[in-house]
Tab-separated table of C-alpha atoms in Angstrom:
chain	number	residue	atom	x	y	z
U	1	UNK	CA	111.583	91.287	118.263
U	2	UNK	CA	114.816	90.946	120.067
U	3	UNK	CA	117.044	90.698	117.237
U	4	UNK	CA	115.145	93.176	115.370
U	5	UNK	CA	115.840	95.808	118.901
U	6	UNK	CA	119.525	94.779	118.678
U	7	UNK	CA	119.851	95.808	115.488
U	8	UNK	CA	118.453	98.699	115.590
U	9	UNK	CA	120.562	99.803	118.507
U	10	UNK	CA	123.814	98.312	116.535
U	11	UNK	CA	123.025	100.685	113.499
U	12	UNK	CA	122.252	103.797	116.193
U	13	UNK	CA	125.064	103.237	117.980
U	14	UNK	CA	126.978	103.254	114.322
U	15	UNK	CA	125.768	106.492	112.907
U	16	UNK	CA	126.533	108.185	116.301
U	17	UNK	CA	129.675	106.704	116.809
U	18	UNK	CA	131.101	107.752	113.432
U	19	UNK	CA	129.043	110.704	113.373
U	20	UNK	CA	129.867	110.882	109.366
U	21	UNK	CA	126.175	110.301	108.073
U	22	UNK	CA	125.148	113.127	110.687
U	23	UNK	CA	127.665	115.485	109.811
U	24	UNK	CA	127.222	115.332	106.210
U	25	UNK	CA	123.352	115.951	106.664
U	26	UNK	CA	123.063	118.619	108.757
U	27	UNK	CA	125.920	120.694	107.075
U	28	UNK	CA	124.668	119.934	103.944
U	29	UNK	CA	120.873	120.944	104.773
U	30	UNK	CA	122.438	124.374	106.552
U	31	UNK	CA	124.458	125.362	103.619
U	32	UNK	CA	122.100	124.608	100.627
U	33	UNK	CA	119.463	126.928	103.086
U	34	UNK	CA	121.467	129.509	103.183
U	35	UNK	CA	122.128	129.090	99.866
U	36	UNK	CA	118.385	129.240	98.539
U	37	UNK	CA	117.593	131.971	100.854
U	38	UNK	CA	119.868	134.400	100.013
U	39	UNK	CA	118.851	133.725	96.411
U	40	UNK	CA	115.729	134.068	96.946
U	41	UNK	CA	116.208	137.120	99.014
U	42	UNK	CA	118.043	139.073	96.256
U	43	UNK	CA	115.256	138.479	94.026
U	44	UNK	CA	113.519	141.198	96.360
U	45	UNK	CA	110.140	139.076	96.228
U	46	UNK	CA	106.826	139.923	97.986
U	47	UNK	CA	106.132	138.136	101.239
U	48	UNK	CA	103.620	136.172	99.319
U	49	UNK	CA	105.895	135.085	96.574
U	50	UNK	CA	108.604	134.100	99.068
U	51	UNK	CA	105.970	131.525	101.050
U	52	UNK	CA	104.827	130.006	97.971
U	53	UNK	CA	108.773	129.467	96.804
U	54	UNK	CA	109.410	127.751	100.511
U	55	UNK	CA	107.873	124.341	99.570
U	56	UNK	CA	110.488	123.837	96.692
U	57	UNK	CA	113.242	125.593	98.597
U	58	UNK	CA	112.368	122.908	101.444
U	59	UNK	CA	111.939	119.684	99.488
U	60	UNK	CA	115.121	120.656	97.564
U	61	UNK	CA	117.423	121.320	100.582
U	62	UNK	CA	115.957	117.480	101.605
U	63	UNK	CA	116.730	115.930	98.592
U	64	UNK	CA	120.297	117.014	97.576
U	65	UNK	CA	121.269	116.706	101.429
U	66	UNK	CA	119.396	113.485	101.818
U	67	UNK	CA	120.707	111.644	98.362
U	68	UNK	CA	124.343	112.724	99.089
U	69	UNK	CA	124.242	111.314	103.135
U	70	UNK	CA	122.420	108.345	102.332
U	71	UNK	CA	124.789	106.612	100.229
U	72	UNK	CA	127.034	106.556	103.458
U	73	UNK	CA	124.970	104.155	104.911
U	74	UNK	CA	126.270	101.474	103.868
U	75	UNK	CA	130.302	102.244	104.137
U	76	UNK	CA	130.424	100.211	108.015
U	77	UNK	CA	128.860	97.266	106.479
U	78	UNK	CA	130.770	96.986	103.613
U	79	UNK	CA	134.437	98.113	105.324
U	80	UNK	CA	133.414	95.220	107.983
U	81	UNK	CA	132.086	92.926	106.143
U	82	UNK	CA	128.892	93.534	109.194
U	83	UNK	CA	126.161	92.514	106.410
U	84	UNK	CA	127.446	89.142	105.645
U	85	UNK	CA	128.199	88.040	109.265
U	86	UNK	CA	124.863	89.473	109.868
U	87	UNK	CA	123.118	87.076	107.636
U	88	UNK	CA	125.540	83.999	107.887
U	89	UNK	CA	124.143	84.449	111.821
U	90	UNK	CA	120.940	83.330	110.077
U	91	UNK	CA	119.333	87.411	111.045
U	92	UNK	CA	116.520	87.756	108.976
U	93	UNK	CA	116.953	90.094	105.594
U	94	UNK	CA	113.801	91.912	106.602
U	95	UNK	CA	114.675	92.712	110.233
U	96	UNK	CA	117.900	93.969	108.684
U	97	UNK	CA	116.045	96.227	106.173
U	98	UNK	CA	113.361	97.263	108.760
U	99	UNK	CA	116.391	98.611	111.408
U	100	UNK	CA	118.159	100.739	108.161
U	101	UNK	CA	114.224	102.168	107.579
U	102	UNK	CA	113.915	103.328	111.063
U	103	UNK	CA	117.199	104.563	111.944
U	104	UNK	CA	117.840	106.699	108.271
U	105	UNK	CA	113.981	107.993	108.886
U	106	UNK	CA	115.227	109.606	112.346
U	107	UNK	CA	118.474	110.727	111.210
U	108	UNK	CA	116.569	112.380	107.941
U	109	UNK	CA	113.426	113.566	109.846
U	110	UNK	CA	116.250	115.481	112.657
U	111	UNK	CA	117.641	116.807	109.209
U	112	UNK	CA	114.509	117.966	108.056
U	113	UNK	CA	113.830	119.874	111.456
U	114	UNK	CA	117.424	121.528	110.761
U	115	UNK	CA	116.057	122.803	107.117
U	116	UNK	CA	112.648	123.997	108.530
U	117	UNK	CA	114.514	126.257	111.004
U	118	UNK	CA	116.608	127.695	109.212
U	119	UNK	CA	114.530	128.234	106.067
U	120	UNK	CA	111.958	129.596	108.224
U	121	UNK	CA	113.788	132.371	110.295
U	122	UNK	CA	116.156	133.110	106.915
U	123	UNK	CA	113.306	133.783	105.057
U	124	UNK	CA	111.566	135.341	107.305
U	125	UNK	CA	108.095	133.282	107.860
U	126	UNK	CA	106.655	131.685	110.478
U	127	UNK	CA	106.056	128.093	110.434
U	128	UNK	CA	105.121	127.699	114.270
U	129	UNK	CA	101.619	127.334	113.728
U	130	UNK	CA	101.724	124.927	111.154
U	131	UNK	CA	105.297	123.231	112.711
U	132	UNK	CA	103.397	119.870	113.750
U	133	UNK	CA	101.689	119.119	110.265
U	134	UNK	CA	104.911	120.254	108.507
U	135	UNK	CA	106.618	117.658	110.842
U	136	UNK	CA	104.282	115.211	110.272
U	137	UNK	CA	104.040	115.305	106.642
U	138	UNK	CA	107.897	115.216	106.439
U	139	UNK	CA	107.282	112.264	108.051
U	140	UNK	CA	105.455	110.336	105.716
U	141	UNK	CA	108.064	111.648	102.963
U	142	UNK	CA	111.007	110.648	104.846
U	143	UNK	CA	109.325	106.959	105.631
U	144	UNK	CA	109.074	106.359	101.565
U	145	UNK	CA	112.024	108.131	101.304
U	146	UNK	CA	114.037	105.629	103.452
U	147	UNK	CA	112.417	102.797	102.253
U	148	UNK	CA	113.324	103.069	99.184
U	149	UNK	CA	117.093	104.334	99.269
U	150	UNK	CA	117.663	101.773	101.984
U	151	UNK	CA	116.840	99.121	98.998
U	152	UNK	CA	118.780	100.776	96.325
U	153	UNK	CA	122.043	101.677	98.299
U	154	UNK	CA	121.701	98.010	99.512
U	155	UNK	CA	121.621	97.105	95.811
U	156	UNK	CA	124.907	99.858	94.695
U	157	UNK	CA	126.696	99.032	97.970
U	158	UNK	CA	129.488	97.103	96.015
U	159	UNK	CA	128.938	99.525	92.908
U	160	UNK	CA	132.377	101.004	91.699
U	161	UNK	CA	130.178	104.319	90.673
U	162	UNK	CA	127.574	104.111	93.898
U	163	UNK	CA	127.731	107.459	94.695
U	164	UNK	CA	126.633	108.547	91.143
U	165	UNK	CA	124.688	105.083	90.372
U	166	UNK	CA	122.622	105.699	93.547
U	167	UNK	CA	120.669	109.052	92.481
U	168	UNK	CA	120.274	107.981	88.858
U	169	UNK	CA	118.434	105.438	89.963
U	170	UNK	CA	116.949	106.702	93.300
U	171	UNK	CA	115.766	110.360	92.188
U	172	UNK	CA	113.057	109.215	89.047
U	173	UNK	CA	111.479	106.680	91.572
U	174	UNK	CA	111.011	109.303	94.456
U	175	UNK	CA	109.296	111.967	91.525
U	176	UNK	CA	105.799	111.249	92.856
U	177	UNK	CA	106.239	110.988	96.831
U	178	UNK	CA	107.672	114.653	96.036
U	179	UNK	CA	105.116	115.670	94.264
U	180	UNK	CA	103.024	114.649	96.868
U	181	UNK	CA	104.833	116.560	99.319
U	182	UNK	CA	104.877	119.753	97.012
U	183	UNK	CA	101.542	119.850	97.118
U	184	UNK	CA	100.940	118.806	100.318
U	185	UNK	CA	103.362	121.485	101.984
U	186	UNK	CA	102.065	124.290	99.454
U	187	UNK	CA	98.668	123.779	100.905
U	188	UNK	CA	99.866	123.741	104.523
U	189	UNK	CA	102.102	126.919	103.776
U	190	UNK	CA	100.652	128.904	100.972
U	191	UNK	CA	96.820	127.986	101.278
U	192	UNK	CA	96.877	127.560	105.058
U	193	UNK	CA	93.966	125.227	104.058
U	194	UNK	CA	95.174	121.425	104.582
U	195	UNK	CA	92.432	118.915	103.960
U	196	UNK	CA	93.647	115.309	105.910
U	197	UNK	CA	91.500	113.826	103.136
U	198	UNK	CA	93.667	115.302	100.269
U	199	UNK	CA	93.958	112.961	97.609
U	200	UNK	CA	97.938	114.082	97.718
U	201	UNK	CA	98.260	112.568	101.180
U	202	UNK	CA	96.371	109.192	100.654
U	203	UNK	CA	98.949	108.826	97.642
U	204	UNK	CA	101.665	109.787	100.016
U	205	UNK	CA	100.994	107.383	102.503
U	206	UNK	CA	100.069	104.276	99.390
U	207	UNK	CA	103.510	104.845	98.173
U	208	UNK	CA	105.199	104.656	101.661
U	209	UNK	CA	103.305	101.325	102.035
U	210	UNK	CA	104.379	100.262	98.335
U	211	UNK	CA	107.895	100.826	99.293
U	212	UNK	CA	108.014	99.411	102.389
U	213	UNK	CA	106.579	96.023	100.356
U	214	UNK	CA	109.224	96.315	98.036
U	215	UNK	CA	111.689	96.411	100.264
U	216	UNK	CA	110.951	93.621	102.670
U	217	UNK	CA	110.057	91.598	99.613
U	218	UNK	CA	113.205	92.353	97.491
U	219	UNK	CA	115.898	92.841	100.099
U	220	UNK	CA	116.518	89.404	100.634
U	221	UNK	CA	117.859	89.203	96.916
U	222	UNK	CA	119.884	92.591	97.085
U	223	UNK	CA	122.153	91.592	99.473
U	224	UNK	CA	122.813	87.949	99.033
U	225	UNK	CA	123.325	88.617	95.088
């Protein structure tokens, strides 16, 4: 548990040192909010119309900001060469993989509370009562999420195309944790009627488990191919 705490405060201390992962996030998710709502506000929509386009707008914002910062993940280890000394020190692959799940899941899920603000007071609706399950589901999302990109950019880290590569291969495999999470959040938002025995969440939370096998399973071979 050690090494597995020492890595995970080597890759923390990396993402706030160079800040560029953080940065590219959090601008990203701002802009493409503004963005959306003020398209969606020039539509002149009912207040009705405008919750039930929120769940898209939200999951959208995530994805295009998430795909684009999370192929930056990787840049330290490969400028360093940190990877390889990491695993000719005889660190397990899986403690590696575990500390890149964690720390991308808090840098997304802080993300994700940057999108939910603004998306709620641009479009005018208020999330505060439902701000906790929101959060939580997000959660879940951003767990799979990680778990699988943190695989995959492991896999196009030495790709001459990564940064195109990585979402051609990332975005079809993430199609049903975002369903899940469209219906999931439309329920929460639109229905105000979210039922912890939804069939949508126990698929959410099977496919974060699937991924997270995956992962600890296959990273091994990712990185020392």
């Amino acid at each position: 548990m050690k090494v597995l705490f020492a890595l995970l405060k080597k890759d923390l201390l990396s993402e706030l040192r160079s800040r560029e992962t953080l940065v590219v996030l959090f601008s990203l998710s701002l802009l493409l909010s503004v963005i959306l709502s003020l398209g969606i506000q020039s539509a002149y929509l009912r207040a009705g119309q405008v919750e039930a386009l929120l769940p898209a707008a939200l999951w959208v914002v995530f994805l295009m900001a998430a795909t684009v910062s999370v192929s930056r993940s990787y840049d330290y280890e490969q400028a360093n060469c940190a990877l390889q000394g990491l695993l000719l020190a005889g660190t397990s692959p899986w403690k590696i993989y575990i500390s890149k799940v964690v720390i991308t899941s808090i840098i997304m899920l802080a993300g994700q509370c940057i999108t939910l603000a603004s998306l709620g007071i641009l479009l005018n609706i208020s999330l505060f009562s439902d701000l906790i399950t929101l959060i939580i589901i997000s959660f879940l999302v951003i767990i799979g999420y990680a778990a699988l990109s943190s695989l995959l950019a492991a896999m196009t880290m030495t790709a001459r195309l990564r940064d195109l590569l990585l979402p051609l291969i990332l975005l079809p495999l993430l199609f049903p944790l975002f369903f899940s999470a469209l219906e999931l959040t439309a329920d929460i938002v639109v229905d105000q009627n979210f039922d912890p025995g939804s069939v949508w969440l126990s698929l959410l939370i099977g496919l974060d488990l699937l991924y997270i096998l995956f992962g600890i399973n296959l990273y091994e071979f990712v990185v020392r191919e």
